[in-house]
Coordinates of C-alpha atoms in Angstrom, one line a residue:
M232 CA 86.5 165.8 53.3
D233 CA 83.7 165.1 55.8
I234 CA 83.8 166.7 59.2
I235 CA 83.5 164.0 61.9
L236 CA 83.7 166.3 64.9
K237 CA 83.2 170.0 65.5
T238 CA 83.3 172.2 68.5
K239 CA 81.6 175.6 68.7
D240 CA 82.8 178.2 71.2
L241 CA 83.7 175.5 73.6
T242 CA 84.6 177.2 77.0
K243 CA 85.3 176.0 80.5
K244 CA 85.7 178.2 83.5
Y245 CA 86.5 177.3 87.1
D246 CA 85.4 180.3 89.2
N247 CA 87.1 183.2 87.4
R248 CA 89.8 181.1 85.8
V249 CA 89.3 180.3 82.1
V250 CA 90.8 176.9 81.3
V251 CA 89.4 176.6 77.7
D252 CA 88.6 179.7 75.9
N253 CA 86.0 179.7 73.0
L254 CA 87.5 176.7 71.2
N255 CA 86.4 176.1 67.6
L256 CA 87.8 173.0 66.0
E257 CA 86.8 170.9 63.0
I258 CA 88.2 167.4 62.8
Q259 CA 88.1 165.8 59.4
K260 CA 87.2 162.2 58.9
G261 CA 90.2 159.9 58.4
E262 CA 92.9 162.3 59.7
I263 CA 95.2 162.1 62.7
F264 CA 94.7 165.5 64.3
G265 CA 97.3 166.6 66.8
L266 CA 96.6 169.0 69.7
L267 CA 100.0 170.3 70.8
G268 CA 100.6 172.3 73.9
P269 CA 102.3 172.5 77.2
N270 CA 100.9 171.0 80.4
G271 CA 98.1 173.2 81.6
A272 CA 97.2 174.4 78.1
G273 CA 93.7 173.0 78.4
K274 CA 94.1 169.9 76.2
S275 CA 92.7 167.3 78.7
T276 CA 89.9 169.6 79.7
T277 CA 89.0 170.0 76.0
M278 CA 89.0 166.2 75.4
N279 CA 86.9 165.6 78.5
M280 CA 84.3 168.2 77.3
I281 CA 84.3 166.5 73.8
C282 CA 83.4 163.2 75.5
D283 CA 80.8 164.9 77.8
I284 CA 82.8 163.9 80.9
V285 CA 83.2 167.5 81.9
K286 CA 80.4 169.9 81.2
P287 CA 81.3 173.0 79.3
T288 CA 80.5 176.4 80.7
L289 CA 79.6 177.5 77.2
G290 CA 79.6 176.0 73.7
S291 CA 78.7 172.7 72.1
V292 CA 80.2 169.6 70.5
E293 CA 78.9 168.1 67.2
F294 CA 79.8 164.5 66.4
L295 CA 78.9 162.8 63.2
G296 CA 76.7 165.8 62.4
R297 CA 74.7 165.6 65.6
D298 CA 74.8 167.4 68.9
F299 CA 76.8 165.0 71.2
K300 CA 75.1 166.0 74.4
K301 CA 71.6 165.4 73.0
N302 CA 72.5 162.1 71.4
R303 CA 75.1 160.9 73.8
K304 CA 73.7 157.4 74.4
E305 CA 73.9 156.6 70.7
L306 CA 77.0 158.5 69.7
V307 CA 79.2 157.4 72.6
K308 CA 79.3 153.9 71.0
K309 CA 81.2 155.4 68.1
L310 CA 83.8 157.0 70.3
G311 CA 86.9 155.6 72.0
Y312 CA 88.7 157.6 74.7
I313 CA 92.1 156.8 76.0
P314 CA 92.6 159.1 79.0
Q315 CA 95.9 160.4 80.3
D316 CA 95.2 158.8 83.7
L317 CA 95.1 155.0 83.6
A318 CA 91.5 153.6 83.7
I319 CA 92.5 150.0 84.2
H320 CA 92.0 148.0 87.4
G321 CA 95.1 146.4 88.9
N322 CA 93.3 143.6 90.6
L323 CA 91.7 142.4 87.3
K324 CA 93.5 140.3 84.7
A325 CA 94.3 141.9 81.3
W326 CA 91.4 140.1 79.6
E327 CA 89.0 141.0 82.4
N328 CA 89.8 144.7 82.1
V329 CA 89.1 144.6 78.4
E330 CA 85.9 142.6 79.0
L331 CA 84.7 145.1 81.6
F332 CA 85.0 148.2 79.3
T333 CA 84.0 146.5 76.1
S334 CA 80.8 145.1 77.7
L335 CA 79.7 148.6 78.6
Y336 CA 78.9 149.1 74.9
G337 CA 76.4 146.2 74.9
I338 CA 78.8 143.6 73.3
R339 CA 78.1 140.1 74.6
G340 CA 78.8 136.4 74.0
E341 CA 81.1 135.3 71.1
E342 CA 81.3 138.9 69.8
L343 CA 82.7 140.0 73.2
K344 CA 85.2 137.1 73.3
N345 CA 86.5 138.0 69.9
A346 CA 86.7 141.6 70.7
I347 CA 88.8 140.8 73.8
N348 CA 91.2 138.6 71.9
E349 CA 91.5 141.1 69.0
S350 CA 92.1 144.1 71.3
L351 CA 94.8 142.3 73.3
E352 CA 96.5 141.0 70.2
Y353 CA 96.5 144.5 68.7
V354 CA 98.4 145.9 71.6
G355 CA 100.7 143.0 71.9
L356 CA 99.4 141.6 75.2
S357 CA 97.9 138.3 74.1
E358 CA 100.5 136.2 76.0
R359 CA 99.8 138.2 79.2
K360 CA 96.1 138.1 79.0
D361 CA 95.8 136.0 82.2
D362 CA 98.1 138.2 84.2
Y363 CA 96.9 140.8 86.6
A364 CA 97.3 144.4 85.4
K365 CA 99.1 145.4 88.6
S366 CA 102.0 143.2 87.6
F367 CA 102.5 145.1 84.3
S368 CA 105.2 147.7 83.6
G369 CA 104.2 151.3 82.9
G370 CA 104.3 150.8 79.1
M371 CA 102.2 147.6 79.3
K372 CA 99.6 149.4 81.4
R373 CA 99.4 152.1 78.8
R374 CA 98.9 149.5 76.1
L375 CA 96.2 147.8 78.1
N376 CA 94.5 151.2 78.6
I377 CA 94.3 151.4 74.8
A378 CA 93.0 147.8 74.4
C379 CA 90.1 148.7 76.8
A380 CA 89.0 151.6 74.5
I381 CA 89.1 149.8 71.1
G382 CA 87.0 146.7 71.5
H383 CA 83.8 148.2 70.2
H384 CA 85.5 149.4 67.0
P385 CA 85.0 153.2 67.4
E386 CA 85.0 155.6 64.4
L387 CA 86.8 158.3 66.5
L388 CA 89.7 157.5 68.8
I389 CA 90.9 160.2 71.3
F390 CA 94.4 159.7 72.8
D391 CA 95.1 162.1 75.6
E392 CA 98.9 162.0 76.2
P393 CA 99.1 158.2 76.1
T394 CA 102.9 158.0 76.3
V395 CA 103.5 160.0 79.5
G396 CA 106.1 158.4 81.7
I397 CA 107.0 155.4 79.5
D398 CA 110.1 154.1 77.9
P399 CA 111.0 154.8 74.2
Q400 CA 110.2 151.3 73.0
S401 CA 106.7 151.4 74.4
R402 CA 106.2 154.9 73.0
N403 CA 107.2 153.8 69.5
F404 CA 104.9 150.8 69.8
I405 CA 101.9 153.0 70.8
L406 CA 102.6 155.5 68.0
N407 CA 102.8 152.7 65.4
R408 CA 99.5 151.2 66.7
I409 CA 97.9 154.6 66.4
K410 CA 99.0 154.9 62.7
E411 CA 97.7 151.4 62.1
S412 CA 94.3 152.2 63.6
N413 CA 94.2 155.2 61.3
R414 CA 95.1 153.1 58.3
K415 CA 92.2 150.8 59.2
G416 CA 89.7 153.7 59.1
A417 CA 89.6 155.3 62.5
T418 CA 89.9 159.1 62.9
I419 CA 92.4 160.0 65.6
I420 CA 92.7 163.0 67.9
Y421 CA 96.1 163.0 69.6
T422 CA 97.1 165.4 72.4
S423 CA 100.7 165.7 73.5
H424 CA 103.3 168.1 74.8
Y425 CA 106.0 166.0 72.9
M426 CA 106.8 167.8 69.7
E427 CA 108.5 164.9 68.0
E428 CA 105.4 162.6 68.5
V429 CA 103.0 165.1 66.9
E430 CA 105.4 165.6 64.0
A431 CA 105.8 161.9 63.5
I432 CA 102.1 160.9 63.2
C433 CA 99.8 163.8 62.7
T434 CA 98.4 165.0 59.4
R435 CA 97.3 168.3 60.9
I436 CA 98.2 170.1 64.1
A437 CA 96.7 172.7 66.3
I438 CA 98.9 174.6 68.7
M439 CA 97.1 175.3 72.0
D440 CA 98.2 177.6 74.9
N441 CA 96.3 179.2 77.7
G442 CA 93.1 177.5 76.6
R443 CA 93.2 178.9 73.1
I444 CA 94.1 177.7 69.7
I445 CA 97.1 179.8 68.5
A446 CA 97.4 178.3 65.1
C447 CA 96.2 175.3 63.1
G448 CA 97.4 173.5 59.9
T449 CA 99.8 171.0 58.5
S450 CA 103.4 171.1 59.7
E451 CA 104.4 173.0 56.6
E452 CA 101.5 175.5 56.9
L453 CA 102.5 176.2 60.5
K454 CA 106.1 176.8 59.5
K455 CA 105.0 179.2 56.7
L456 CA 103.3 181.3 59.4
V457 CA 106.9 182.2 60.5
T458 CA 109.0 181.9 57.4
N459 CA 108.8 180.9 53.7
D460 CA 112.0 178.9 54.1
V461 CA 110.3 176.0 55.8
D462 CA 113.3 173.6 55.6
K463 CA 115.3 175.8 58.0
I464 CA 112.8 176.0 60.9
S465 CA 111.5 173.3 63.2
L466 CA 108.0 173.1 64.7
E467 CA 109.6 173.7 68.1
E468 CA 110.8 177.1 66.8
V469 CA 107.4 177.8 65.4
F470 CA 105.8 177.2 68.8
L471 CA 108.4 179.5 70.5
T472 CA 107.7 182.2 68.0
L473 CA 103.9 182.0 68.2
T474 CA 103.6 181.6 72.0
G475 CA 106.8 183.1 73.3
K476 CA 107.4 179.9 75.3
K477 CA 109.6 176.8 75.0
L478 CA 107.5 173.6 74.9
R479 CA 110.1 171.6 76.7
D480 CA 110.0 173.9 79.8
Y481 CA 106.6 172.5 80.8

């Protein structure tokens, strides 16, 4: 399978504190790759470096076989990033938010109009397109956040903890939309500290703690690192065994 994204010795330091430590990842085209770890593990910093929002102290990112930093202007058009912090503007209507972000990729005219309608329909907000974002519930804001990142039909979608602080119904809706995007051809990177989410949607999982990858593989492969009787152990127990920590304590 083709490698769509690769990091080489990706490192971020703030003063003497190492936040991400020599990270080497290979994301395969067409997969849903989960990055599982507690708050403070370095997941968001990693995603920000991949998108060239945060400059790495050391290391590099290769996207579609090319150095992302050197080819940023072209490659960023093939990337969609849904940050943990909401990027939407409360004083803009739903459709205006999607228009703002989609137009940044050079999409204009009828193509832009279609992209706005398709994105809002995709996240179930078509009937609220003329409402201001500040009137939305937490779950609806999260969905609008997604709509703003998909209008340009990116090949790679990065979801950085998109279900933080929302109700179970909205969480399930978002997870189903992620799986649908993947079925339509998008490669997904999904970061979370919710074990059940990663198990539900990811084809391959990396466990991250203290800025480092502790283990990487399918759910079954990770369980086999601990025991051959994979039916009798959960991923949460695997995480505890490998890190000495309980994920839910963070």
